[in-house]
XYZ file of C-alpha atoms in Angstrom:
474
model
C -21.080 -12.246 -8.693
C -24.393 -13.186 -10.228
C -25.690 -9.776 -9.272
C -22.893 -7.694 -11.074
C -24.322 -4.686 -12.938
C -23.505 -3.130 -16.240
C -21.683 -0.105 -14.909
C -19.087 -2.345 -12.847
C -16.880 -2.692 -15.898
C -16.482 0.986 -16.527
C -15.702 1.667 -12.822
C -13.258 -0.947 -12.484
C -11.619 -0.112 -15.944
C -11.486 3.620 -14.822
C -9.922 2.860 -11.417
C -7.369 0.773 -12.992
C -6.553 3.463 -15.762
C -6.209 6.037 -13.304
C -4.207 3.825 -10.992
C -1.725 3.039 -14.082
C -1.509 6.451 -15.092
C -0.782 7.860 -11.512
C 1.908 5.128 -11.043
C 3.788 6.036 -14.274
C 3.607 9.782 -13.854
C 3.056 10.285 -10.119
C 1.123 13.449 -8.688
C 3.211 16.522 -8.511
C 2.647 20.374 -8.175
C 5.032 22.976 -8.930
C 5.475 26.595 -7.785
C 8.406 28.301 -9.169
C 11.144 26.063 -8.724
C 9.738 24.079 -6.007
C 8.113 20.735 -6.811
C 5.871 18.973 -4.258
C 5.318 15.291 -4.708
C 1.801 13.948 -3.635
C 2.152 10.389 -5.117
C 5.421 8.995 -6.437
C 5.827 7.904 -10.019
C 8.355 5.426 -11.865
C 10.583 8.534 -12.276
C 10.909 8.404 -8.329
C 12.111 4.699 -8.205
C 15.424 4.341 -6.661
C 17.677 2.194 -8.835
C 19.945 -0.247 -7.452
C 23.769 -0.044 -8.078
C 23.634 -3.076 -10.520
C 21.500 -0.708 -12.751
C 22.875 2.865 -11.826
C 26.350 1.494 -11.055
C 28.299 1.998 -7.738
C 30.227 0.234 -5.142
C 29.500 -2.693 -2.844
C 31.937 -3.354 0.058
C 31.904 -5.417 3.010
C 34.020 -4.559 6.064
C 35.065 -6.841 9.139
C 37.364 -6.091 12.116
C 40.944 -6.830 11.114
C 42.657 -9.783 12.786
C 40.816 -12.085 15.281
C 39.021 -9.371 17.074
C 35.594 -10.386 18.314
C 33.732 -7.055 18.304
C 30.916 -6.175 20.680
C 27.520 -4.701 19.279
C 28.397 -1.548 20.872
C 31.678 -1.312 18.955
C 30.142 -2.479 15.691
C 27.446 0.430 16.139
C 30.453 2.866 16.709
C 32.235 1.608 13.719
C 29.057 2.116 11.633
C 28.740 5.711 12.729
C 32.223 6.484 11.671
C 31.653 5.143 8.200
C 28.381 7.081 7.875
C 30.264 10.367 8.843
C 32.946 9.580 6.165
C 30.365 8.864 3.513
C 28.907 12.208 4.370
C 32.269 13.884 4.221
C 32.946 12.499 0.770
C 29.618 13.909 -0.538
C 28.011 10.434 -0.803
C 24.432 11.052 0.293
C 22.480 8.186 -1.452
C 24.032 5.391 0.407
C 22.873 2.126 2.207
C 24.739 0.824 5.400
C 23.980 -2.461 7.177
C 25.238 -4.166 10.189
C 25.305 -8.066 10.680
C 26.228 -8.519 14.352
C 26.397 -12.421 13.956
C 29.190 -12.141 11.416
C 30.684 -8.831 12.568
C 30.284 -7.311 9.106
C 29.339 -3.868 7.897
C 27.961 -3.720 4.335
C 28.114 -0.576 2.495
C 26.462 0.169 -0.947
C 26.508 3.474 -2.817
C 25.732 4.383 -6.300
C 27.731 6.398 -8.772
C 27.133 10.171 -8.355
C 25.656 11.986 -11.350
C 28.374 13.331 -13.628
C 31.231 11.748 -12.018
C 34.391 11.322 -14.109
C 37.360 10.963 -11.814
C 35.945 9.066 -8.782
C 38.284 6.531 -7.415
C 36.361 3.803 -5.688
C 39.349 1.995 -4.275
C 40.628 5.095 -2.570
C 37.162 5.972 -1.379
C 36.553 2.445 0.323
C 40.138 2.663 1.877
C 39.247 6.074 3.464
C 35.917 4.487 4.729
C 37.719 1.635 6.597
C 40.669 3.691 8.172
C 40.820 4.069 11.815
C 38.813 7.145 12.969
C 40.629 9.999 14.772
C 38.852 11.255 17.756
C 39.988 14.550 19.452
C 38.630 16.887 22.180
C 39.691 20.297 21.643
C 39.738 23.875 23.226
C 37.064 25.903 21.528
C 35.697 25.699 18.028
C 38.288 27.384 16.045
C 39.054 26.229 12.567
C 41.650 26.748 9.750
C 42.230 25.442 6.368
C 44.787 23.021 4.997
C 46.775 23.387 1.836
C 43.806 21.830 0.007
C 41.370 24.345 1.193
C 39.531 21.880 3.408
C 38.531 22.980 7.025
C 40.461 21.486 9.669
C 40.302 22.022 13.521
C 42.615 24.723 15.101
C 42.126 24.196 18.769
C 44.689 22.713 21.085
C 44.010 19.065 21.583
C 42.791 18.048 25.163
C 41.875 14.360 24.770
C 42.340 11.731 21.966
C 40.450 8.616 21.496
C 42.933 6.653 23.449
C 41.920 8.709 26.514
C 38.251 7.695 26.478
C 37.298 4.352 28.071
C 33.576 4.459 27.150
C 30.845 6.842 26.105
C 27.280 5.794 26.865
C 23.784 7.194 27.276
C 21.992 7.951 30.477
C 18.723 9.482 31.354
C 16.783 10.925 34.453
C 13.042 10.839 34.621
C 11.198 14.118 35.901
C 8.635 12.783 38.763
C 6.349 15.732 37.779
C 6.189 15.623 34.016
C 7.440 12.037 33.409
C 9.760 13.316 30.694
C 13.260 11.706 30.491
C 16.186 14.090 30.018
C 19.037 12.097 27.927
C 22.569 12.753 28.281
C 26.020 11.278 26.971
C 28.144 10.113 29.802
C 32.141 9.729 29.469
C 34.340 7.574 31.411
C 38.020 8.707 30.870
C 41.078 6.280 31.169
C 43.849 7.378 33.655
C 45.778 8.917 30.940
C 42.692 11.536 30.284
C 41.740 12.236 33.904
C 44.444 14.864 34.493
C 44.379 16.324 31.034
C 40.762 16.771 31.184
C 40.774 18.189 34.907
C 43.384 20.949 33.825
C 41.284 21.900 30.717
C 37.761 22.097 32.437
C 39.550 24.106 35.368
C 40.621 26.629 32.543
C 37.664 26.708 30.476
C 35.149 26.762 33.533
C 36.334 30.150 34.392
C 36.059 31.704 30.917
C 32.747 29.735 30.245
C 34.586 28.165 27.237
C 33.638 25.087 25.138
C 35.381 21.715 24.446
C 34.643 20.542 20.887
C 34.683 17.018 19.867
C 35.798 16.238 16.489
C 35.815 12.801 14.453
C 38.724 13.296 11.912
C 38.076 16.821 10.491
C 34.291 16.926 11.337
C 33.037 18.551 14.489
C 30.253 16.310 16.038
C 29.535 18.159 19.099
C 30.790 21.286 21.084
C 29.539 21.318 24.721
C 30.123 24.292 27.161
C 32.280 23.480 30.228
C 29.672 23.905 33.330
C 31.846 22.354 35.899
C 35.442 21.241 36.861
C 35.837 17.601 36.051
C 38.565 15.797 38.409
C 37.303 12.228 38.493
C 37.170 11.418 34.751
C 33.401 11.126 34.701
C 31.500 13.480 32.596
C 28.348 13.956 30.953
C 27.211 15.976 27.901
C 23.721 17.365 28.063
C 21.334 19.104 25.625
C 18.138 18.646 23.855
C 18.763 14.898 23.209
C 16.478 12.260 22.366
C 17.627 8.785 23.035
C 18.499 8.180 19.345
C 20.549 11.437 19.315
C 22.266 10.667 22.447
C 23.054 7.137 21.267
C 24.455 8.495 17.966
C 26.715 10.794 19.501
C 28.009 8.145 22.026
C 28.507 5.729 19.227
C 30.564 8.339 17.350
C 32.811 8.828 20.374
C 33.190 5.386 20.862
C 34.271 4.670 17.370
C 37.261 6.853 17.889
C 38.458 4.456 20.630
C 37.980 1.258 18.901
C 40.399 -1.368 19.588
C 40.604 -2.662 16.056
C 40.577 -1.402 12.542
C 38.451 -2.504 9.743
C 39.558 -4.655 6.528
C 37.758 -4.950 3.350
C 36.613 -8.513 2.815
C 34.469 -7.988 -0.266
C 34.685 -5.358 -2.863
C 32.914 -4.881 -6.339
C 32.121 -2.091 -8.639
C 29.861 -1.890 -11.564
C 29.869 0.535 -14.422
C 26.725 2.643 -14.778
C 27.054 2.126 -18.520
C 26.692 -1.605 -18.096
C 23.875 -1.113 -15.676
C 21.885 1.293 -17.761
C 22.301 -1.104 -20.757
C 20.955 -3.972 -19.007
C 18.011 -1.938 -17.770
C 17.211 -0.651 -21.330
C 17.449 -4.140 -22.675
C 14.967 -5.575 -19.918
C 12.669 -2.790 -20.196
C 12.509 -3.161 -24.141
C 12.221 -6.899 -23.708
C 9.267 -6.588 -21.154
C 7.342 -4.222 -23.088
C 7.690 -6.455 -26.392
C 6.706 -9.456 -24.380
C 3.678 -7.654 -22.805
C 2.466 -6.554 -26.267
C 2.881 -10.157 -27.717
C 0.979 -11.637 -24.607
C -1.784 -9.010 -25.124
C -2.108 -10.072 -28.885
C -1.934 -13.733 -27.932
C -4.600 -13.337 -25.233
C -7.004 -11.536 -27.423
C -6.643 -13.760 -30.387
C -7.013 -17.003 -28.244
C -9.584 -16.084 -25.532
C -11.333 -12.988 -27.469
C -13.274 -11.070 -24.883
C -11.669 -12.627 -21.927
C -8.478 -11.990 -23.559
C -9.196 -8.164 -23.557
C -10.096 -8.344 -19.755
C -6.953 -10.294 -19.009
C -4.955 -7.783 -20.822
C -6.420 -4.844 -18.895
C -5.806 -6.615 -15.489
C -2.202 -7.586 -16.574
C -1.468 -3.911 -17.070
C -2.864 -3.055 -13.751
C -0.968 -5.840 -12.263
C 2.397 -4.367 -13.816
C 1.347 -0.965 -12.517
C 0.681 -2.383 -8.915
C 4.260 -3.848 -8.752
C 5.929 -0.479 -9.986
C 3.688 1.304 -7.461
C 4.971 -0.776 -4.527
C 8.573 -0.321 -5.560
C 8.179 3.614 -6.115
C 6.394 4.034 -2.628
C 2.960 4.974 -4.346
C 1.272 3.383 -1.372
C 1.197 5.472 1.753
C 1.661 2.579 4.194
C 4.929 1.366 2.922
C 8.127 3.122 1.795
C 9.735 2.761 -1.635
C 12.321 0.094 -2.053
C 15.475 -0.223 -4.661
C 14.780 -1.654 -7.955
C 17.622 -3.963 -8.971
C 17.939 -6.129 -12.291
C 16.833 -9.152 -10.310
C 13.809 -7.140 -9.213
C 12.933 -6.396 -12.647
C 13.100 -10.370 -13.354
C 10.691 -10.858 -10.549
C 8.253 -8.352 -12.309
C 8.598 -10.418 -15.426
C 8.273 -13.758 -13.690
C 4.997 -12.456 -11.844
C 3.562 -11.237 -15.227
C 4.062 -14.761 -16.531
C 2.336 -16.333 -13.642
C -0.521 -13.585 -14.140
C -0.775 -14.965 -17.786
C -0.898 -18.503 -16.600
C -3.738 -17.568 -14.171
C -5.695 -15.972 -17.080
C -5.192 -19.302 -19.296
C -6.435 -21.351 -16.429
C -9.636 -19.371 -16.055
C -10.128 -19.130 -19.801
C -9.781 -22.994 -20.278
C -12.241 -23.546 -17.293
C -14.910 -21.365 -18.810
C -14.354 -22.993 -22.279
C -15.046 -26.177 -20.649
C -18.100 -25.223 -18.956
C -19.554 -23.551 -22.244
C -18.779 -26.886 -23.964
C -20.773 -28.716 -21.622
C -23.881 -26.733 -22.689
C -23.923 -24.259 -19.764
C -25.526 -20.910 -19.827
C -23.234 -18.030 -20.103
C -23.733 -16.889 -16.559
C -23.283 -20.384 -15.101
C -20.170 -21.070 -17.213
C -18.616 -17.872 -16.161
C -19.413 -18.344 -12.348
C -18.480 -22.194 -12.387
C -15.239 -21.426 -14.443
C -13.942 -18.819 -12.168
C -14.779 -20.975 -9.061
C -12.966 -24.082 -10.472
C -9.899 -21.850 -11.649
C -9.489 -20.119 -8.157
C -7.979 -23.249 -6.429
C -5.371 -23.882 -8.795
C -4.547 -20.104 -9.099
C -4.505 -19.958 -5.347
C -2.266 -22.945 -4.731
C 0.267 -21.701 -7.389
C 0.239 -18.197 -6.210
C 0.474 -18.854 -2.616
C 3.545 -21.272 -3.271
C 5.303 -18.334 -4.932
C 4.549 -15.997 -2.250
C 5.822 -18.344 0.370
C 9.073 -18.651 -1.782
C 9.344 -14.969 -2.070
C 8.991 -14.515 1.616
C 11.863 -16.994 2.105
C 14.043 -15.002 -0.319
C 13.119 -11.680 1.438
C 13.851 -13.064 4.983
C 17.090 -14.806 4.005
C 18.605 -12.251 1.762
C 16.858 -9.115 2.988
C 18.668 -6.294 4.824
C 17.484 -4.660 8.063
C 16.695 -1.257 6.567
C 13.654 -2.729 4.817
C 10.302 -3.054 6.569
C 9.571 -6.462 5.375
C 13.014 -7.693 6.001
C 12.921 -6.287 9.585
C 9.676 -8.344 10.070
C 10.868 -11.464 8.679
C 14.555 -11.059 10.086
C 13.037 -10.468 13.523
C 10.767 -13.283 13.508
C 11.374 -16.672 11.844
C 14.315 -15.560 9.876
C 16.219 -13.952 12.757
C 19.164 -16.160 12.258
C 20.061 -15.179 8.741
C 21.317 -11.715 9.464
C 22.299 -9.186 6.859
C 24.016 -10.233 3.668
C 25.731 -8.824 0.671
C 23.052 -10.132 -1.561
C 20.361 -7.298 -1.195
C 19.408 -7.745 -4.875
C 17.946 -11.177 -4.164
C 15.669 -9.313 -1.754
C 14.539 -7.060 -4.656
C 13.606 -10.074 -6.633
C 11.564 -11.557 -3.824
C 9.855 -8.193 -3.148
C 8.688 -7.870 -6.693
C 7.626 -11.332 -7.039
C 5.612 -11.189 -3.879
C 3.809 -7.966 -4.745
C 3.287 -9.284 -8.204
C 1.452 -12.289 -7.092
C -0.567 -10.479 -4.588
C -1.590 -8.039 -7.490
C -2.295 -11.061 -9.344
C -5.116 -12.087 -6.866
C -6.411 -8.508 -6.874
C -6.313 -7.968 -10.615
C -6.326 -11.269 -12.226
C -8.842 -12.902 -10.172
C -11.028 -10.243 -8.334
C -10.984 -7.477 -10.783
C -11.181 -9.758 -13.977
C -14.132 -11.457 -12.566
C -15.994 -8.394 -12.033
C -15.192 -7.046 -15.294
C -16.329 -10.246 -17.226
C -19.492 -10.687 -15.188
C -20.300 -6.989 -15.913
C -19.769 -7.387 -19.658
C -22.042 -10.481 -19.822
C -24.958 -8.186 -18.855
C -24.706 -6.457 -22.259
C -26.657 -8.079 -25.007
C -23.613 -7.670 -27.601
C -21.498 -9.569 -25.457
C -23.783 -12.594 -24.661
C -22.197 -14.785 -27.668
C -20.477 -17.725 -26.498
C -17.951 -17.249 -29.315
C -16.777 -14.231 -27.455
C -15.804 -16.645 -24.522
C -14.520 -19.589 -26.439
C -17.963 -21.334 -27.043
C -19.718 -21.680 -30.354
C -23.518 -21.152 -29.574
C -25.374 -18.001 -29.193
C -27.225 -17.803 -26.053
C -28.662 -15.237 -23.742
C -27.566 -14.532 -20.081
C -29.516 -16.008 -17.230
């Protein structure tokens, strides 16, 4: 650090400024009506239902049913399908195998005025109707909705189990995935008659979940033993998804709602606006306070604090290519504010250590070097403790769709499972990223900028750093 040159300040400042601007506005290109995003900005941040408004519901098997993991997977596929049928595209679904819970969250849709969340949730939890039908013909009901028109071959009650299977090609090493069906005695004869008829005409048997066709395989053989397979260009994931959907139509249980809450988008937007305004006012007051109290050190601290906030927003929006975006909730905003407070605390500790060194009569370079060195241990201990707490929060209250929660929940926090308190994960995530950015900005970048400024003759006055004697740098 003693060899930091004059241009370093301008380089670091430019990096922080460009990083902050790209975080706020993002990087986009537009050709006609097509907009291509290269870097996500704050406008791309996904807002949680506590801000945007929406529904948070938890389903469990009704009665004393102890569902298997396969049955829970199948039930989840049914819910996903019904969400899509209700035109709910921005939803979050989580499975907690340990507690046999399915957690569903989705925000209010833009422009909704007559949406009935209670009815929507009721429809999500209803037992799915699985049917196998001759052909793929459809018709419309009295509401104009598309419904299947073919004769029913089988229902969910006729299917004992659907599963995935694969065969490996010895020459190429590729695995061909299929979906296998095992039928109950009630379905064997009906399926034999249908496949005998359709095999001659090279017809199809379509598979429907409620009023949605999920597959339409062609009949390529007469099935008399109740064991069939569906082939196609399946991957393991797509084959398992189809098997789960078929199994969901034959679930031996219905789902009941054990937790249900809604939040008005007006309330969420009001809370967001209040917190944003409060945050901006607080940041401005902090900048003024730091500059008045610590002068040049306060200017540097203010620049790095802005960079720290930009880093947290970048992590949430998906600015960094190696990690996906996360949902920002009101507790997440609280995590941002708390980490800014800890960043201010780190700058105050550093400023006071430098002041102490200057009061001892040390030269400017020596005081700066010693002050940053002495302050680092206290900053490190405080931030490390906060990071550990945030990791516990993310592991305990995270949801499996998050990359960080996957890491934590499949290592030391595997026993927690998914919870209905995903908003707490948002708090832990923003707090952790804020504290990491505090190390980068408040410690590393601030030291580079301060040591660089001390190279300029006009900034070699102890008064600018809290001292009282004019000295030259070493």
